[in-house]
Coordinates of C-alpha atoms in Angstrom, one line a residue:
M1 CA 63.8 14.1 -14.8
L2 CA 60.3 15.0 -16.0
V3 CA 59.3 12.9 -19.1
R4 CA 56.3 13.7 -21.2
H5 CA 54.9 11.3 -23.8
L6 CA 53.6 13.2 -26.8
N7 CA 52.3 12.4 -30.3
F8 CA 53.9 14.5 -32.9
G9 CA 51.9 13.1 -35.8
T10 CA 49.0 10.8 -36.6
Y11 CA 48.6 8.7 -39.7
R12 CA 45.9 6.5 -41.0
P13 CA 47.1 3.7 -43.3
P14 CA 44.7 1.2 -44.8
S15 CA 43.1 -1.6 -42.8
R16 CA 42.8 -1.3 -39.0
R17 CA 42.5 -5.0 -38.7
L18 CA 45.8 -5.8 -40.6
V19 CA 47.7 -3.0 -38.8
N20 CA 46.2 -2.5 -35.3
G21 CA 44.9 -6.1 -35.0
E22 CA 41.3 -4.9 -34.3
G23 CA 38.5 -3.2 -36.1
G24 CA 37.4 -3.6 -39.7
L25 CA 39.4 -4.8 -42.7
F26 CA 38.5 -1.7 -44.6
Q27 CA 38.6 0.7 -41.7
A28 CA 41.5 3.2 -41.6
A29 CA 44.3 2.1 -39.2
H30 CA 45.6 4.4 -36.4
M31 CA 49.3 5.0 -35.9
L32 CA 51.2 7.9 -34.4
C33 CA 54.6 9.3 -33.7
H34 CA 55.3 8.6 -30.0
C35 CA 58.0 11.1 -29.0
L36 CA 59.4 12.2 -25.7
L37 CA 59.9 15.6 -24.1
L38 CA 62.5 15.6 -21.4
E39 CA 63.1 18.4 -18.9
T40 CA 66.8 18.5 -17.9
D41 CA 69.2 20.9 -16.3
Q42 CA 70.7 21.4 -19.8
G43 CA 67.3 22.5 -21.2
L44 CA 64.5 20.7 -23.0
V45 CA 65.4 17.5 -24.9
L46 CA 63.2 15.9 -27.6
V47 CA 63.5 12.2 -28.5
D48 CA 62.4 12.3 -32.2
S49 CA 60.5 15.2 -33.8
G50 CA 57.6 13.6 -35.7
F51 CA 56.1 15.7 -38.5
G52 CA 56.8 19.5 -38.5
T53 CA 55.1 22.6 -39.7
R54 CA 56.9 22.5 -43.0
D55 CA 55.7 19.0 -43.7
I56 CA 52.1 20.3 -43.1
A57 CA 52.6 23.2 -45.4
D58 CA 54.1 21.1 -48.3
P59 CA 53.3 17.5 -47.6
V60 CA 54.0 16.0 -51.1
G61 CA 57.2 18.0 -51.5
R62 CA 58.6 17.2 -48.0
L63 CA 57.2 13.7 -47.5
G64 CA 56.8 12.3 -51.0
R65 CA 53.7 11.3 -52.9
A66 CA 54.2 7.5 -52.3
F67 CA 54.4 8.0 -48.5
M68 CA 51.3 10.2 -48.5
L69 CA 49.3 7.5 -50.4
R70 CA 50.7 4.6 -48.3
S71 CA 50.7 6.1 -44.8
R72 CA 48.1 8.8 -45.1
P73 CA 49.3 11.2 -42.4
V74 CA 46.7 13.5 -40.9
L75 CA 49.1 16.4 -40.5
K76 CA 47.3 18.5 -38.0
P77 CA 49.1 21.8 -37.1
E78 CA 48.2 21.3 -33.4
E79 CA 50.2 18.0 -33.4
A80 CA 53.5 19.5 -34.6
A81 CA 56.1 19.5 -31.8
V82 CA 56.7 23.3 -31.8
N83 CA 52.9 24.0 -31.5
Q84 CA 52.4 21.4 -28.7
L85 CA 55.3 22.8 -26.7
K86 CA 53.8 26.3 -27.0
A87 CA 50.4 24.9 -25.9
L88 CA 52.0 23.3 -22.8
G89 CA 53.6 26.6 -21.8
Y90 CA 57.1 25.9 -23.0
D91 CA 59.3 28.2 -25.1
P92 CA 60.4 26.2 -28.2
R93 CA 63.8 28.1 -28.0
D94 CA 64.5 26.1 -24.8
V95 CA 64.8 22.9 -26.9
R96 CA 68.6 22.6 -26.8
H97 CA 68.9 19.0 -28.0
I98 CA 67.0 16.6 -30.3
V99 CA 68.0 12.9 -30.1
L100 CA 66.9 10.8 -33.1
T101 CA 66.3 7.1 -33.1
H102 CA 66.8 7.3 -36.9
L103 CA 66.4 9.6 -39.8
D104 CA 63.2 8.4 -41.5
R105 CA 60.8 11.2 -42.5
D106 CA 58.3 10.7 -39.8
H107 CA 61.0 11.2 -37.1
T108 CA 62.9 14.1 -38.6
G109 CA 60.1 16.4 -40.0
G110 CA 60.1 18.7 -37.0
L111 CA 63.8 19.4 -37.0
A112 CA 63.4 22.7 -38.9
D113 CA 61.1 24.1 -36.2
F114 CA 64.0 24.0 -33.8
P115 CA 66.9 25.4 -35.8
D116 CA 69.1 26.2 -32.8
A117 CA 68.9 22.7 -31.2
Q118 CA 71.8 20.3 -31.5
V119 CA 70.6 17.2 -33.4
H120 CA 72.1 13.9 -32.2
A121 CA 72.3 10.9 -34.5
Y122 CA 74.3 7.7 -34.6
G123 CA 77.2 8.0 -37.1
P124 CA 76.2 5.1 -39.4
E125 CA 72.6 6.4 -39.6
Y126 CA 73.8 10.0 -40.4
R127 CA 76.2 8.7 -43.1
A128 CA 73.5 6.5 -44.7
A129 CA 71.0 9.4 -44.8
M130 CA 73.4 11.9 -46.3
N131 CA 74.7 9.4 -48.9
P132 CA 72.3 6.6 -49.2
P133 CA 74.1 3.5 -50.5
T134 CA 71.1 1.5 -51.6
K135 CA 67.8 2.1 -53.5
L136 CA 65.8 1.4 -50.4
E137 CA 67.7 4.0 -48.5
R138 CA 67.6 6.5 -51.3
N139 CA 63.8 6.2 -51.2
R140 CA 63.4 6.5 -47.4
Y141 CA 65.4 9.5 -46.5
R142 CA 64.2 13.0 -47.4
Q143 CA 67.0 15.5 -47.9
S144 CA 64.5 18.4 -47.8
Q145 CA 63.9 17.8 -44.1
W146 CA 67.5 18.9 -43.3
A147 CA 68.0 21.5 -46.0
H148 CA 68.0 24.1 -43.2
N149 CA 71.4 22.7 -42.1
P150 CA 70.7 21.4 -38.6
K151 CA 73.4 21.5 -35.9
W152 CA 74.3 17.8 -36.3
V153 CA 76.2 16.0 -33.6
T154 CA 77.1 12.4 -34.6
H155 CA 78.1 9.6 -32.2
E156 CA 80.1 6.4 -32.7
L157 CA 79.2 3.5 -30.3
A158 CA 82.0 1.0 -31.0
D159 CA 83.7 1.8 -27.7
G160 CA 80.6 1.9 -25.6
E161 CA 79.6 0.0 -22.5
K162 CA 77.1 -2.9 -21.7
W163 CA 73.6 -2.1 -20.6
F164 CA 71.2 -4.9 -19.6
G165 CA 72.4 -7.2 -22.4
F166 CA 73.0 -4.6 -25.0
E167 CA 76.5 -3.8 -26.3
S168 CA 78.2 -0.5 -27.2
V169 CA 75.9 1.7 -25.3
R170 CA 77.1 5.4 -24.9
E171 CA 76.2 8.4 -23.0
I172 CA 75.6 11.5 -25.1
P173 CA 78.2 14.3 -24.6
G174 CA 76.5 17.5 -23.4
L175 CA 73.5 15.7 -22.0
P176 CA 72.9 14.2 -18.6
P177 CA 74.4 10.7 -18.1
E178 CA 70.8 9.5 -17.5
I179 CA 70.2 9.6 -21.3
L180 CA 71.9 6.8 -23.3
L181 CA 72.0 5.6 -26.9
I182 CA 71.3 1.9 -27.4
P183 CA 72.2 0.3 -30.8
L184 CA 69.2 -1.4 -32.3
A185 CA 70.1 -1.8 -36.0
G186 CA 67.7 -3.5 -38.4
H187 CA 64.9 -1.1 -39.4
T188 CA 67.8 1.1 -40.6
R189 CA 71.5 0.4 -40.4
G190 CA 72.1 3.1 -37.8
H191 CA 68.9 2.8 -35.8
V192 CA 69.2 3.3 -32.0
G193 CA 67.0 3.3 -29.0
V194 CA 67.1 6.1 -26.4
A195 CA 67.2 5.0 -22.7
V196 CA 66.2 7.4 -20.0
D197 CA 66.8 7.0 -16.2
T198 CA 63.9 8.8 -14.7
G199 CA 65.1 8.3 -11.1
S200 CA 62.4 5.7 -10.5
G201 CA 63.4 3.3 -13.3
W202 CA 64.6 3.1 -16.8
L203 CA 62.6 3.8 -19.9
L204 CA 63.6 2.7 -23.4
H205 CA 62.2 4.4 -26.4
A206 CA 62.9 1.7 -29.0
G207 CA 61.9 3.8 -32.1
D208 CA 61.0 1.5 -35.0
A209 CA 63.0 -1.5 -33.7
Y210 CA 59.5 -3.0 -33.6
M211 CA 56.1 -1.5 -34.4
F212 CA 53.5 -3.6 -32.6
H213 CA 53.2 -4.2 -28.9
G214 CA 52.7 -7.9 -29.4
E215 CA 56.2 -8.4 -30.7
I216 CA 57.7 -8.0 -27.3
A217 CA 54.9 -10.0 -25.5
D218 CA 55.8 -13.3 -23.7
Q219 CA 54.0 -15.0 -26.6
P220 CA 55.1 -12.8 -29.5
W221 CA 52.9 -12.0 -32.4
C222 CA 52.5 -9.2 -35.0
T223 CA 49.7 -8.1 -37.2
P224 CA 50.1 -9.2 -40.9
G225 CA 50.3 -5.6 -42.2
L226 CA 53.1 -4.5 -39.9
N227 CA 54.9 -7.8 -40.2
A228 CA 55.1 -7.5 -43.9
F229 CA 56.0 -3.8 -43.8
Q230 CA 58.8 -4.3 -41.4
K231 CA 60.3 -7.1 -43.5
K232 CA 60.1 -4.9 -46.6
V233 CA 61.9 -1.9 -45.2
E234 CA 64.5 -3.4 -42.9
T235 CA 68.0 -2.5 -44.0
V236 CA 70.3 -5.0 -42.1
P237 CA 69.4 -8.5 -40.7
D238 CA 69.7 -7.5 -37.0
R239 CA 66.1 -6.5 -36.4
L240 CA 64.7 -9.8 -35.1
P241 CA 67.6 -10.5 -32.8
N242 CA 67.3 -7.0 -31.3
V243 CA 63.5 -7.5 -30.9
A244 CA 64.3 -10.7 -28.9
R245 CA 66.6 -8.7 -26.7
L246 CA 63.9 -6.1 -26.1
R247 CA 61.5 -8.9 -25.2
E248 CA 63.9 -10.2 -22.6
L249 CA 64.5 -6.7 -21.3
R250 CA 60.8 -6.1 -20.9
R251 CA 60.4 -9.5 -19.2
S252 CA 63.3 -8.8 -16.8
G253 CA 61.6 -5.6 -15.5
E254 CA 64.9 -3.7 -15.7
A255 CA 63.3 -1.2 -18.1
E256 CA 60.0 -0.3 -19.5
V257 CA 60.1 -0.6 -23.3
F258 CA 57.9 1.1 -25.9
S259 CA 58.1 1.9 -29.6
A260 CA 57.4 4.9 -31.8
H261 CA 54.1 4.0 -33.6
D262 CA 52.0 1.6 -31.5
L263 CA 48.7 3.1 -30.4
T264 CA 48.1 0.7 -27.5
E265 CA 51.5 1.6 -25.9
F266 CA 51.0 5.3 -26.4
R267 CA 47.5 5.3 -24.8
E268 CA 48.9 3.4 -21.8
W269 CA 51.6 6.0 -21.3
R270 CA 49.2 8.9 -21.7
K271 CA 47.0 7.4 -18.9
R272 CA 50.1 7.4 -16.7
D273 CA 50.8 11.0 -17.6
A274 CA 47.3 12.1 -16.7

């Protein structure tokens, strides 16, 4: 299975030192939307969709004024998934499936650019996004990003299998068995990782289960800005236990683990793709 690591949206929140752990205190930080493009026998598959063309056309309406001020997304048209696929020579109509780690606005903005794709989400995440039960969740999900009525496919993981220490892991019906959903609640109540067997080893896209590469290092640490942000937005208290499991998985060598927004990790994967 061919796997491409792509950035579907850059944003520049305040303080590179507090967010990236380097650079100036008043220098803009650098984060991104690390997504995957998978070539399968069932067509093209995206893991997360980043910011889309409609977000670029109406950023305040689609993303919200508070998000724009806090995260400061760059919103370049050439970074939108649909435009990157065209530039790489793909037909966007060949994207048959989009698998979401969760439904935050920087992961679902591109859905409207692929209206014919089936959109896969974990059931608890889908239900929380459609009917947010708390103020935190009402503020984080953007109904406008799925006003086009995506072809939702929800999955329940209660009867899943074990996978390298993780429970309730499920294959995704309609997709190759080499693609798995891995429950990683914490950041949101229905957050999942997406594992991919490339034929030469497992990859695990951990979404926003963690946001800084140091969190899964042998001597774990996180920058002050991202540590505070993650505590502020976590929905259920499973985040840190799941980060510990991810750390053990990375240490075991059974899978290569990366997250959705870490610049260091993304640059390393882009070097491998080159």
